[in-house]
Amino acid sequence: MTLQMEQVFVRDLPAEKIYQTVIHKLKNGDKLTEKELMQLIILPLAEQGADNKQKRIEQVIELAGQIENEQEQKLVFSGLLVITDKFISKENAKSIRRKLTMTKVFQMIVDEVEEKNRQKEKE
């Protein structure tokens, strides 16, 4: 992976379009480009207001968990932690750190248990 510096104004990013593109590609099993990975990392910065930033962080955490390439997944999680350091909630930061340290199998088990718990809460 090579990184290329490019000047960009974050507020001008089409945040929702980027988000939807990543969702579509991950659902179809397509590989994300380097540019899309970087856009995913900085996506929360494109949002106005603390609540919107936190919501977008949560969305990016969920999407990053769906990236099959473990190295790319760790890149997004690590980058997200660094770029959102000033405003990320403690809960979201803990979630990212936990995901960074878990193996894929353990992560799948934890995700399955969490999903079952959410379903029970809805009932």
C-alpha atoms as one frame of an Amber mdcrd trajectory, in Angstrom:
protein
   0.000   0.000   0.000   1.357   3.395  -0.935   0.123   6.666   0.457  -0.144
   9.801  -1.620  -0.651  13.234  -0.085  -3.488  15.274  -1.514  -4.909  18.564
  -0.215  -8.584  18.279   0.587 -11.116  20.283   2.547 -12.911  17.777   4.727
 -16.106  19.824   4.879 -16.380  19.452   1.085 -16.322  15.660   1.183 -19.554
  14.025   0.028 -19.782  12.090   3.311 -23.059  10.289   2.674 -22.049   9.298
  -0.858 -18.744   7.878   0.413 -20.553   6.015   3.189 -23.106   4.514   0.778
 -20.380   3.532  -1.713 -18.448   1.688   0.999 -21.620  -0.077   2.202 -22.395
  -1.163  -1.358 -18.880  -2.437  -2.025 -18.680  -4.363   1.250 -22.104  -5.965
   0.696 -20.972  -7.099  -2.748 -17.661  -8.409  -1.429 -15.684  -5.843  -3.430
 -12.298  -4.647  -2.231 -12.061  -1.032  -1.084  -9.504   1.158  -2.824  -6.774
   2.911  -0.842  -8.599   6.194  -1.391 -11.852   4.727  -0.021 -10.038   3.393
   3.052  -8.603   6.855   3.742 -11.981   8.502   3.130 -13.570   6.075   5.571
 -11.031   7.043   8.232 -11.669  10.781   7.903 -15.423  10.506   7.346 -16.357
  11.596  10.911 -14.463  14.864  10.380 -16.867  15.795   7.578 -19.789  15.917
  10.010 -21.031  19.045  11.796 -21.590  18.829  15.556 -20.458  16.362  18.210
 -23.521  14.102  18.014 -23.244  13.709  14.246 -19.525  12.983  14.554 -20.185
  10.251  17.162 -22.898   8.711  14.999 -20.570   8.633  12.007 -17.783   7.114
  14.131 -20.161   4.310  15.127 -21.075   3.746  11.476 -17.416   3.618  10.449
 -16.629   1.157  13.273 -19.400  -1.109  12.015 -18.235  -0.864   8.401 -14.581
  -1.406   9.307 -15.594  -4.610  11.066 -16.891  -5.885   7.723 -13.591  -5.393
   5.892 -12.251  -8.876   5.189  -8.588  -7.940   4.860  -7.365  -7.842   8.459
  -4.530  -5.430   7.686  -6.907  -2.952   6.027  -9.353  -3.365   8.891  -6.652
  -2.540  11.431  -5.581   0.446   9.320  -9.104   1.893   9.453  -9.534   1.222
  13.187  -6.121   2.697  14.041  -6.574   5.679  11.761 -10.022   6.336  13.192
  -8.630   6.357  16.729  -5.900   8.814  15.786  -7.994  11.167  13.661 -10.909
  11.364  16.137  -8.807  11.557  19.300 -10.118  15.011  20.280 -13.821  14.151
  20.165 -14.364  10.372  20.190 -16.469   9.076  23.068 -14.745   6.790  25.571
 -17.191   4.025  24.652 -16.344   4.209  20.941 -12.608   4.390  21.674 -12.878
   1.277  23.866 -14.830  -0.496  21.140 -12.121   0.215  18.570  -9.303  -0.831
  20.908 -11.144  -4.061  21.708 -11.633  -4.823  18.025  -7.970  -4.162  17.318
  -6.893  -6.728  19.899  -9.339  -9.506  19.098  -8.720 -12.333  16.725 -11.241
 -12.780  13.932 -12.761 -15.911  15.466 -13.135 -14.340  18.888 -14.569 -11.211
  17.271 -17.169 -13.311  15.439 -18.211 -14.969  18.704 -18.471 -11.634  20.522
 -20.454 -10.096  17.645 -22.819 -13.072  17.638 -23.429 -12.795  21.390 -23.963
  -9.026  21.120 -26.460  -9.521  18.280 -28.400 -12.123  20.288 -28.477  -9.755
  23.269 -29.803  -6.933  21.074 -32.515  -9.231  19.727 -33.521 -10.242  23.258
 -33.725  -6.575  24.290 -36.081  -5.866  21.379 -38.444  -8.674  22.432
